[in-house]
């Protein structure tokens, strides 16, 4: 089973700050997913990547396959970015995702 | 395009009672997942269906949990009898394909409280 670890568990930032959330996994994967979960809300897929880097608006996700590590960056953070960010890995066998415990982000005005 | 629908959104029951959750995936999606998310943890897969067949149910507590996906479309997850530790959010997700590189779309979840 792929162990997925995220850090930090909790993060508080002031509006405008640059934020980084880290994710590491233990075995080879076919893809790494970053998801966002708002309080009381469902989960939304942000990125799915297997190499390199992807950017969407103020969000950037990177992955280093050799180091088994991925990062999610948020530039110019805003209070509406407050949510739980979850990293999940899919194995090479292609079955369902193994999730990290999530990083709870609070951005204050 | 309509998203993944789940009902009910909230359910409160007493231990040893039974409960059922319903999920309607995105139209045309072959794969359906049920996840359990306990407070403070990431989701954990309970069961994965491809069409109406089970792909993975290795983490489903089969002595009390059951799930079906008749006709390969919507699905129900049942707990009978419920225990206190079953209190969690039950998430349904669907994807068009069957591999880990397919994006999964999640429903709003059902929050279960067992008293």
PDB file of C-alpha atoms in Angstrom:
ATOM      1  CA  UNK A   1       0.000   0.000   0.000  1.00  0.00           C
ATOM      2  CA  UNK A   2       1.233   3.487  -0.829  1.00  0.00           C
ATOM      3  CA  UNK A   3       1.757   5.612   2.251  1.00  0.00           C
ATOM      4  CA  UNK A   4       0.954   9.240   1.522  1.00  0.00           C
ATOM      5  CA  UNK A   5       2.230  11.861   3.942  1.00  0.00           C
ATOM      6  CA  UNK A   6       1.382  15.543   3.893  1.00  0.00           C
ATOM      7  CA  UNK A   7       2.899  18.499   5.669  1.00  0.00           C
ATOM      8  CA  UNK A   8       2.065  20.672   7.381  1.00  0.00           C
ATOM      9  CA  UNK A   9      -1.152  19.366   8.945  1.00  0.00           C
ATOM     10  CA  UNK A  10      -2.361  22.875   9.690  1.00  0.00           C
ATOM     11  CA  UNK A  11      -1.319  26.145   8.146  1.00  0.00           C
ATOM     12  CA  UNK A  12      -2.343  29.737   8.860  1.00  0.00           C
ATOM     13  CA  UNK A  13      -1.292  32.505   6.500  1.00  0.00           C
ATOM     14  CA  UNK A  14      -2.051  36.153   5.974  1.00  0.00           C
ATOM     15  CA  UNK A  15      -3.743  37.263   2.805  1.00  0.00           C
ATOM     16  CA  UNK A  16      -1.223  37.714   0.028  1.00  0.00           C
ATOM     17  CA  UNK A  17       1.329  35.235   1.316  1.00  0.00           C
ATOM     18  CA  UNK A  18       2.875  32.489  -0.818  1.00  0.00           C
ATOM     19  CA  UNK A  19       1.837  29.069   0.463  1.00  0.00           C
ATOM     20  CA  UNK A  20       3.432  25.656  -0.028  1.00  0.00           C
ATOM     21  CA  UNK A  21       1.941  22.306   0.938  1.00  0.00           C
ATOM     22  CA  UNK A  22       4.084  19.201   0.618  1.00  0.00           C
ATOM     23  CA  UNK A  23       3.240  15.601  -0.168  1.00  0.00           C
ATOM     24  CA  UNK A  24       5.444  12.519  -0.191  1.00  0.00           C
ATOM     25  CA  UNK A  25       4.584   8.964  -1.144  1.00  0.00           C
ATOM     26  CA  UNK A  26       6.316   5.653  -0.620  1.00  0.00           C
ATOM     27  CA  UNK A  27       5.992   3.662  -3.838  1.00  0.00           C
ATOM     28  CA  UNK A  28       5.787   4.329  -7.556  1.00  0.00           C
ATOM     29  CA  UNK A  29       2.608   5.883  -8.818  1.00  0.00           C
ATOM     30  CA  UNK A  30       0.733   6.411 -12.056  1.00  0.00           C
ATOM     31  CA  UNK A  31      -0.547   9.841 -11.017  1.00  0.00           C
ATOM     32  CA  UNK A  32      -0.625  12.255  -8.098  1.00  0.00           C
ATOM     33  CA  UNK A  33      -3.830  14.147  -7.384  1.00  0.00           C
ATOM     34  CA  UNK A  34      -4.358  17.378  -5.480  1.00  0.00           C
ATOM     35  CA  UNK A  35      -7.882  17.948  -4.193  1.00  0.00           C
ATOM     36  CA  UNK A  36      -9.627  20.718  -2.294  1.00  0.00           C
ATOM     37  CA  UNK A  37     -12.311  20.224   0.349  1.00  0.00           C
ATOM     38  CA  UNK A  38     -14.247  23.166   1.792  1.00  0.00           C
ATOM     39  CA  UNK A  39     -15.925  22.852   5.216  1.00  0.00           C
ATOM     40  CA  UNK A  40     -19.179  21.002   4.795  1.00  0.00           C
ATOM     41  CA  UNK A  41     -18.559  20.699   1.094  1.00  0.00           C
ATOM     42  CA  UNK A  42     -17.563  18.014  -1.279  1.00  0.00           C
ATOM     43  CA  UNK A  43     -14.155  17.396  -2.767  1.00  0.00           C
ATOM     44  CA  UNK A  44     -12.994  19.107  -5.929  1.00  0.00           C
ATOM     45  CA  UNK A  45     -10.118  17.901  -8.048  1.00  0.00           C
ATOM     46  CA  UNK A  46      -7.486  20.614  -8.569  1.00  0.00           C
ATOM     47  CA  UNK A  47      -4.705  18.825 -10.387  1.00  0.00           C
ATOM     48  CA  UNK A  48      -3.704  15.424 -11.629  1.00  0.00           C
ATOM     49  CA  UNK A  49      -0.070  15.068 -12.643  1.00  0.00           C
ATOM     50  CA  UNK A  50       2.453  12.377 -13.344  1.00  0.00           C
ATOM     51  CA  UNK A  51       5.456  14.561 -14.165  1.00  0.00           C
ATOM     52  CA  UNK A  52       6.649  18.145 -14.186  1.00  0.00           C
ATOM     53  CA  UNK A  53       4.448  21.033 -13.292  1.00  0.00           C
ATOM     54  CA  UNK A  54       0.901  22.286 -13.833  1.00  0.00           C
ATOM     55  CA  UNK A  55      -0.550  25.742 -13.275  1.00  0.00           C
ATOM     56  CA  UNK A  56      -4.130  26.921 -12.949  1.00  0.00           C
ATOM     57  CA  UNK A  57      -4.659  30.526 -11.963  1.00  0.00           C
ATOM     58  CA  UNK A  58      -2.861  31.118  -8.675  1.00  0.00           C
ATOM     59  CA  UNK A  59      -2.319  27.416  -8.049  1.00  0.00           C
ATOM     60  CA  UNK A  60       0.798  25.543  -9.101  1.00  0.00           C
ATOM     61  CA  UNK A  61       1.493  21.840  -8.600  1.00  0.00           C
ATOM     62  CA  UNK A  62       4.862  20.196  -9.083  1.00  0.00           C
ATOM     63  CA  UNK A  63       6.056  16.634  -8.828  1.00  0.00           C
ATOM     64  CA  UNK A  64       9.491  15.024  -8.577  1.00  0.00           C
ATOM     65  CA  UNK A  65       9.138  11.374  -9.508  1.00  0.00           C
ATOM     66  CA  UNK A  66      12.656  10.396  -8.425  1.00  0.00           C
ATOM     67  CA  UNK A  67      12.200  11.901  -4.972  1.00  0.00           C
ATOM     68  CA  UNK A  68       8.547  10.748  -4.688  1.00  0.00           C
ATOM     69  CA  UNK A  69       7.511  14.228  -3.695  1.00  0.00           C
ATOM     70  CA  UNK A  70       4.950  16.768  -4.824  1.00  0.00           C
ATOM     71  CA  UNK A  71       4.149  20.318  -3.796  1.00  0.00           C
ATOM     72  CA  UNK A  72       1.104  22.524  -4.133  1.00  0.00           C
ATOM     73  CA  UNK A  73       1.773  26.249  -4.195  1.00  0.00           C
ATOM     74  CA  UNK A  74      -0.726  29.071  -3.837  1.00  0.00           C
ATOM     75  CA  UNK A  75       0.448  32.516  -4.895  1.00  0.00           C
ATOM     76  CA  UNK A  76      -1.128  35.702  -3.536  1.00  0.00           C
ATOM     77  CA  UNK A  77      -3.301  33.736  -1.111  1.00  0.00           C
ATOM     78  CA  UNK A  78      -6.837  34.897  -0.375  1.00  0.00           C
ATOM     79  CA  UNK A  79      -9.298  34.063   2.421  1.00  0.00           C
ATOM     80  CA  UNK A  80     -11.419  32.112  -0.069  1.00  0.00           C
ATOM     81  CA  UNK A  81      -8.486  29.700  -0.429  1.00  0.00           C
ATOM     82  CA  UNK A  82      -9.208  28.519   3.119  1.00  0.00           C
ATOM     83  CA  UNK A  83      -9.955  24.823   2.835  1.00  0.00           C
ATOM     84  CA  UNK A  84      -8.460  21.400   3.369  1.00  0.00           C
ATOM     85  CA  UNK A  85      -6.024  20.395   0.636  1.00  0.00           C
ATOM     86  CA  UNK A  86      -5.611  16.672   0.106  1.00  0.00           C
ATOM     87  CA  UNK A  87      -2.922  14.829  -1.775  1.00  0.00           C
ATOM     88  CA  UNK A  88      -3.779  11.404  -3.200  1.00  0.00           C
ATOM     89  CA  UNK A  89      -1.740   8.868  -5.115  1.00  0.00           C
ATOM     90  CA  UNK A  90      -2.876   6.249  -7.574  1.00  0.00           C
ATOM     91  CA  UNK A  91      -0.729   3.161  -7.873  1.00  0.00           C
ATOM     92  CA  UNK A  92       0.701   1.680 -11.015  1.00  0.00           C
ATOM     93  CA  UNK A  93      -1.958  -1.026 -10.803  1.00  0.00           C
ATOM     94  CA  UNK A  94      -4.491   1.701 -11.480  1.00  0.00           C
ATOM     95  CA  UNK A  95      -6.895   1.164  -8.664  1.00  0.00           C
ATOM     96  CA  UNK A  96      -8.453   3.735  -6.372  1.00  0.00           C
ATOM     97  CA  UNK A  97      -6.621   6.572  -4.692  1.00  0.00           C
ATOM     98  CA  UNK A  98      -4.651   6.477  -1.454  1.00  0.00           C
ATOM     99  CA  UNK A  99      -5.209   9.746   0.333  1.00  0.00           C
ATOM    100  CA  UNK A 100      -3.091  11.791   2.687  1.00  0.00           C
ATOM    101  CA  UNK A 101      -4.713  13.169   5.832  1.00  0.00           C
ATOM    102  CA  UNK A 102      -5.010  16.636   4.360  1.00  0.00           C
ATOM    103  CA  UNK A 103      -3.630  20.069   5.177  1.00  0.00           C
ATOM    104  CA  UNK A 104      -6.042  22.505   6.755  1.00  0.00           C
ATOM    105  CA  UNK A 105      -5.320  25.987   5.426  1.00  0.00           C
ATOM    106  CA  UNK A 106      -6.680  29.196   6.935  1.00  0.00           C
ATOM    107  CA  UNK A 107      -5.957  32.479   5.174  1.00  0.00           C
ATOM    108  CA  UNK A 108      -6.745  35.517   7.282  1.00  0.00           C
ATOM    109  CA  UNK A 109      -7.511  38.992   5.883  1.00  0.00           C
TER     110      UNK A 109
ATOM    111  CA  UNK B   1     -23.317  18.357 -16.914  1.00  0.00           C
ATOM    112  CA  UNK B   2     -24.861  17.227 -13.642  1.00  0.00           C
ATOM    113  CA  UNK B   3     -22.453  16.201 -10.923  1.00  0.00           C
ATOM    114  CA  UNK B   4     -22.446  13.212  -8.617  1.00  0.00           C
ATOM    115  CA  UNK B   5     -25.605  13.164  -6.509  1.00  0.00           C
ATOM    116  CA  UNK B   6     -25.836  11.690  -3.036  1.00  0.00           C
ATOM    117  CA  UNK B   7     -28.638  11.376  -0.522  1.00  0.00           C
ATOM    118  CA  UNK B   8     -29.314  11.915   2.233  1.00  0.00           C
ATOM    119  CA  UNK B   9     -26.871  14.713   3.084  1.00  0.00           C
ATOM    120  CA  UNK B  10     -27.126  14.068   6.809  1.00  0.00           C
ATOM    121  CA  UNK B  11     -28.251  11.091   8.880  1.00  0.00           C
ATOM    122  CA  UNK B  12     -28.356  10.523  12.609  1.00  0.00           C
ATOM    123  CA  UNK B  13     -29.047   7.029  13.923  1.00  0.00           C
ATOM    124  CA  UNK B  14     -28.529   5.047  17.077  1.00  0.00           C
ATOM    125  CA  UNK B  15     -25.995   2.232  17.261  1.00  0.00           C
ATOM    126  CA  UNK B  16     -27.265  -1.126  16.052  1.00  0.00           C
ATOM    127  CA  UNK B  17     -29.697   0.554  13.658  1.00  0.00           C
ATOM    128  CA  UNK B  18     -29.458   0.213   9.885  1.00  0.00           C
ATOM    129  CA  UNK B  19     -28.815   2.945   7.355  1.00  0.00           C
ATOM    130  CA  UNK B  20     -28.550   3.212   3.581  1.00  0.00           C
ATOM    131  CA  UNK B  21     -26.950   5.791   1.349  1.00  0.00           C
ATOM    132  CA  UNK B  22     -27.623   6.398  -2.314  1.00  0.00           C
ATOM    133  CA  UNK B  23     -25.353   7.665  -5.075  1.00  0.00           C
ATOM    134  CA  UNK B  24     -26.035   8.599  -8.675  1.00  0.00           C
ATOM    135  CA  UNK B  25     -22.801   9.081 -10.611  1.00  0.00           C
ATOM    136  CA  UNK B  26     -22.178  11.318 -13.588  1.00  0.00           C
ATOM    137  CA  UNK B  27     -23.941   9.928 -16.621  1.00  0.00           C
ATOM    138  CA  UNK B  28     -21.756   7.550 -18.586  1.00  0.00           C
ATOM    139  CA  UNK B  29     -19.128   7.096 -15.891  1.00  0.00           C
ATOM    140  CA  UNK B  30     -18.155   3.442 -15.701  1.00  0.00           C
ATOM    141  CA  UNK B  31     -16.386   3.533 -12.363  1.00  0.00           C
ATOM    142  CA  UNK B  32     -17.971   4.327  -9.019  1.00  0.00           C
ATOM    143  CA  UNK B  33     -16.219   4.597  -5.660  1.00  0.00           C
ATOM    144  CA  UNK B  34     -17.463   4.717  -2.095  1.00  0.00           C
ATOM    145  CA  UNK B  35     -15.085   6.325   0.411  1.00  0.00           C
ATOM    146  CA  UNK B  36     -15.312   6.733   4.172  1.00  0.00           C
ATOM    147  CA  UNK B  37     -13.835   9.897   5.649  1.00  0.00           C
ATOM    148  CA  UNK B  38     -13.487   9.992   9.414  1.00  0.00           C
ATOM    149  CA  UNK B  39     -13.043  13.445  10.930  1.00  0.00           C
ATOM    150  CA  UNK B  40      -9.456  14.639  10.625  1.00  0.00           C
ATOM    151  CA  UNK B  41      -8.436  11.940   8.175  1.00  0.00           C
ATOM    152  CA  UNK B  42      -8.260  11.539   4.443  1.00  0.00           C
ATOM    153  CA  UNK B  43     -10.870   9.452   2.644  1.00  0.00           C
ATOM    154  CA  UNK B  44     -10.462   5.675   2.658  1.00  0.00           C
ATOM    155  CA  UNK B  45     -11.757   3.505  -0.150  1.00  0.00           C
ATOM    156  CA  UNK B  46     -14.536   1.121   0.852  1.00  0.00           C
ATOM    157  CA  UNK B  47     -15.494  -0.303  -2.514  1.00  0.00           C
ATOM    158  CA  UNK B  48     -14.895   0.326  -6.211  1.00  0.00           C
ATOM    159  CA  UNK B  49     -17.275  -0.741  -8.973  1.00  0.00           C
ATOM    160  CA  UNK B  50     -16.641  -0.907 -12.678  1.00  0.00           C
ATOM    161  CA  UNK B  51     -20.052  -0.923 -14.308  1.00  0.00           C
ATOM    162  CA  UNK B  52     -21.933  -3.350 -12.029  1.00  0.00           C
ATOM    163  CA  UNK B  53     -18.921  -5.470 -11.055  1.00  0.00           C
ATOM    164  CA  UNK B  54     -16.794  -5.089  -7.935  1.00  0.00           C
ATOM    165  CA  UNK B  55     -13.133  -4.203  -8.623  1.00  0.00           C
ATOM    166  CA  UNK B  56     -11.905  -3.715  -5.061  1.00  0.00           C
ATOM    167  CA  UNK B  57     -13.726  -4.234  -1.767  1.00  0.00           C
ATOM    168  CA  UNK B  58     -10.718  -5.244   0.317  1.00  0.00           C
ATOM    169  CA  UNK B  59     -11.312  -2.516   2.919  1.00  0.00           C
ATOM    170  CA  UNK B  60     -15.075  -2.965   3.196  1.00  0.00           C
ATOM    171  CA  UNK B  61     -16.116  -4.396   6.597  1.00  0.00           C
ATOM    172  CA  UNK B  62     -18.240  -7.065   5.058  1.00  0.00           C
ATOM    173  CA  UNK B  63     -19.777  -8.227   8.312  1.00  0.00           C
ATOM    174  CA  UNK B  64     -21.776  -5.001   8.474  1.00  0.00           C
ATOM    175  CA  UNK B  65     -21.308  -3.071   5.227  1.00  0.00           C
ATOM    176  CA  UNK B  66     -22.755  -3.985   1.859  1.00  0.00           C
ATOM    177  CA  UNK B  67     -22.958  -2.178  -1.442  1.00  0.00           C
ATOM    178  CA  UNK B  68     -24.509  -2.797  -4.784  1.00  0.00           C
ATOM    179  CA  UNK B  69     -24.613  -1.140  -8.173  1.00  0.00           C
ATOM    180  CA  UNK B  70     -27.449  -2.706 -10.049  1.00  0.00           C
ATOM    181  CA  UNK B  71     -27.571  -2.013 -13.783  1.00  0.00           C
ATOM    182  CA  UNK B  72     -24.181  -0.303 -13.539  1.00  0.00           C
ATOM    183  CA  UNK B  73     -25.604   3.129 -12.810  1.00  0.00           C
ATOM    184  CA  UNK B  74     -26.601   4.268  -9.319  1.00  0.00           C
ATOM    185  CA  UNK B  75     -25.412   2.581  -6.165  1.00  0.00           C
ATOM    186  CA  UNK B  76     -26.441   2.033  -2.559  1.00  0.00           C
ATOM    187  CA  UNK B  77     -24.223   1.516   0.464  1.00  0.00           C
ATOM    188  CA  UNK B  78     -25.762  -0.076   3.552  1.00  0.00           C
ATOM    189  CA  UNK B  79     -24.586  -0.424   7.121  1.00  0.00           C
ATOM    190  CA  UNK B  80     -26.313  -3.011   9.295  1.00  0.00           C
ATOM    191  CA  UNK B  81     -25.910  -2.795  12.261  1.00  0.00           C
ATOM    192  CA  UNK B  82     -24.159   0.534  12.741  1.00  0.00           C
ATOM    193  CA  UNK B  83     -21.450   1.081  15.332  1.00  0.00           C
ATOM    194  CA  UNK B  84     -20.265   4.303  16.942  1.00  0.00           C
ATOM    195  CA  UNK B  85     -17.035   4.176  14.936  1.00  0.00           C
ATOM    196  CA  UNK B  86     -19.027   4.314  11.696  1.00  0.00           C
ATOM    197  CA  UNK B  87     -19.634   8.023  12.289  1.00  0.00           C
ATOM    198  CA  UNK B  88     -18.038   9.626   9.252  1.00  0.00           C
ATOM    199  CA  UNK B  89     -18.716  11.293   5.926  1.00  0.00           C
ATOM    200  CA  UNK B  90     -19.454   8.791   3.186  1.00  0.00           C
ATOM    201  CA  UNK B  91     -18.304  10.065  -0.180  1.00  0.00           C
ATOM    202  CA  UNK B  92     -19.282   8.736  -3.557  1.00  0.00           C
ATOM    203  CA  UNK B  93     -17.116   9.460  -6.576  1.00  0.00           C
ATOM    204  CA  UNK B  94     -17.178   8.469 -10.222  1.00  0.00           C
ATOM    205  CA  UNK B  95     -14.788   8.473 -13.139  1.00  0.00           C
ATOM    206  CA  UNK B  96     -15.125   7.743 -16.812  1.00  0.00           C
ATOM    207  CA  UNK B  97     -12.247   5.263 -16.861  1.00  0.00           C
ATOM    208  CA  UNK B  98     -10.789   2.681 -14.527  1.00  0.00           C
ATOM    209  CA  UNK B  99      -7.205   3.792 -14.031  1.00  0.00           C
ATOM    210  CA  UNK B 100      -5.645   6.064 -11.470  1.00  0.00           C
ATOM    211  CA  UNK B 101      -4.979   8.671 -14.136  1.00  0.00           C
ATOM    212  CA  UNK B 102      -8.672   9.331 -14.608  1.00  0.00           C
ATOM    213  CA  UNK B 103     -10.066  12.325 -12.770  1.00  0.00           C
ATOM    214  CA  UNK B 104     -12.521  11.420 -10.054  1.00  0.00           C
ATOM    215  CA  UNK B 105     -15.595  13.557  -9.466  1.00  0.00           C
ATOM    216  CA  UNK B 106     -16.946  13.607  -5.934  1.00  0.00           C
ATOM    217  CA  UNK B 107     -20.438  13.996  -4.588  1.00  0.00           C
ATOM    218  CA  UNK B 108     -21.240  16.256  -1.609  1.00  0.00           C
ATOM    219  CA  UNK B 109     -21.102  13.335   0.813  1.00  0.00           C
ATOM    220  CA  UNK B 110     -23.435  11.969   3.471  1.00  0.00           C
ATOM    221  CA  UNK B 111     -22.531  12.859   7.050  1.00  0.00           C
ATOM    222  CA  UNK B 112     -23.476   9.971   9.333  1.00  0.00           C
ATOM    223  CA  UNK B 113     -23.649  10.354  13.098  1.00  0.00           C
ATOM    224  CA  UNK B 114     -24.101   7.199  15.153  1.00  0.00           C
ATOM    225  CA  UNK B 115     -25.227   7.813  18.748  1.00  0.00           C
TER     226      UNK B 115
END
